[in-house]
Amino acid sequence: MEKFDGDPRKWTTFVATFRAHVHDVLPSDAQLLAVLGQLLSPKLRSRFVGLLTDPNMYYELLQRLRRIYGDPYALAKSSLTEIMNLTTLKSDRASDLEDFFHRPVC
């Protein structure tokens, strides 16, 4: 499973995969929190370090992550920023337009 780096565009996939492979499988909050902590990028881990030390905070951490990264506004803002940062197409050739259209966005 890929680590979550805080990109709101990746939240839905991350949380769905996490629920299916971890949340719905492991029996204890301590185990869930340990795995969730390992699946956060170092930057996010350091941001939530206070919650990662207490198994009773597992659901609180999950709620905070959902509130911050699952927010539709954050997703729209992130997507708009990505669109605004696209390089402009400087050619009239159809093949260049096709390459531009099929360029992966991430």
Coordinates of C-alpha atoms in Angstrom, one line a residue:
M1 CA 0.0 0.0 0.0
E2 CA 1.3 3.4 -0.9
K3 CA 2.0 6.0 1.8
F4 CA -0.3 9.0 2.0
D5 CA 1.6 12.2 1.4
G6 CA -1.2 14.7 2.1
D7 CA -2.4 15.2 -1.4
P8 CA -6.2 15.6 -1.2
R9 CA -6.5 14.0 -4.7
K10 CA -5.1 10.8 -3.3
W11 CA -7.2 10.7 -0.1
T12 CA -10.3 8.8 -1.4
T13 CA -8.1 6.0 -2.8
F14 CA -5.9 5.9 0.3
V15 CA -8.7 5.7 2.8
A16 CA -10.7 3.1 0.8
T17 CA -7.6 0.9 0.5
F18 CA -6.7 1.4 4.1
R19 CA -10.2 0.5 5.3
A20 CA -10.3 -2.7 3.1
H21 CA -6.9 -3.9 4.0
V22 CA -6.3 -2.6 7.5
H23 CA -9.2 -1.0 9.3
D24 CA -11.7 -3.8 8.7
V25 CA -9.1 -6.5 9.3
L26 CA -7.0 -5.7 12.4
P27 CA -8.7 -6.2 15.8
S28 CA -7.2 -3.5 18.0
D29 CA -6.8 0.3 17.9
A30 CA -3.2 -0.1 18.8
Q31 CA -2.5 -2.2 15.7
L32 CA -4.6 0.1 13.5
L33 CA -2.8 3.2 14.8
A34 CA 0.6 1.6 14.3
V35 CA -0.2 0.7 10.7
L36 CA -1.8 4.0 9.9
G37 CA 1.3 5.8 11.3
Q38 CA 3.5 3.8 9.0
L39 CA 1.4 4.6 6.0
L40 CA 1.7 8.4 6.5
S41 CA 4.5 10.2 4.9
P42 CA 7.2 11.4 7.3
K43 CA 5.9 15.0 7.0
L44 CA 2.4 13.9 8.0
R45 CA 3.7 11.6 10.7
S46 CA 5.5 14.5 12.3
R47 CA 2.4 16.7 12.0
F48 CA 0.3 14.2 13.9
V49 CA 2.9 12.8 16.3
G50 CA 0.9 13.7 19.4
L51 CA -2.0 11.5 18.2
L52 CA 0.2 8.6 17.1
T53 CA 1.4 7.7 20.6
D54 CA -1.9 6.9 22.1
P55 CA -4.1 4.0 20.7
N56 CA -7.2 5.7 22.1
M57 CA -6.6 8.5 19.5
Y58 CA -6.9 6.2 16.4
Y59 CA -10.4 7.4 15.6
E60 CA -9.6 11.0 16.3
L61 CA -6.6 10.8 13.9
L62 CA -8.7 9.2 11.2
Q63 CA -11.4 12.0 11.7
R64 CA -8.8 14.7 11.5
L65 CA -7.2 13.3 8.4
R66 CA -10.7 13.0 6.8
R67 CA -11.6 16.5 7.7
I68 CA -8.4 18.0 6.3
Y69 CA -7.7 15.8 3.3
G70 CA -11.2 14.6 2.4
D71 CA -12.6 18.1 2.3
P72 CA -14.1 18.7 -1.2
Y73 CA -12.9 22.3 -1.1
A74 CA -9.3 21.1 -0.5
L75 CA -9.7 18.6 -3.4
A76 CA -11.0 21.4 -5.7
K77 CA -8.2 23.8 -4.7
S78 CA -5.6 21.1 -5.3
S79 CA -7.0 20.2 -8.7
L80 CA -7.3 23.9 -9.7
T81 CA -3.7 24.5 -8.7
E82 CA -2.6 21.6 -10.8
I83 CA -4.5 22.8 -13.8
M84 CA -3.0 26.3 -13.4
N85 CA 0.5 24.9 -13.3
L86 CA 0.1 22.9 -16.5
T87 CA 2.6 23.9 -19.2
T88 CA 1.0 25.6 -22.1
L89 CA 0.8 24.0 -25.5
K90 CA 3.0 25.9 -27.9
S91 CA 2.4 23.9 -31.1
D92 CA -0.3 23.6 -33.6
R93 CA 0.6 20.0 -34.4
A94 CA -2.1 17.4 -33.7
S95 CA 0.4 15.0 -32.4
D96 CA 1.6 17.5 -29.7
L97 CA -2.0 18.1 -28.7
E98 CA -2.6 14.3 -28.4
D99 CA 0.6 14.0 -26.2
F100 CA -0.6 16.9 -24.1
F101 CA -4.1 15.3 -23.7
H102 CA -2.7 11.9 -22.7
R103 CA -0.1 13.3 -20.3
P104 CA -0.5 11.7 -16.8
V105 CA -1.7 14.1 -14.2
C106 CA -0.4 13.5 -10.6

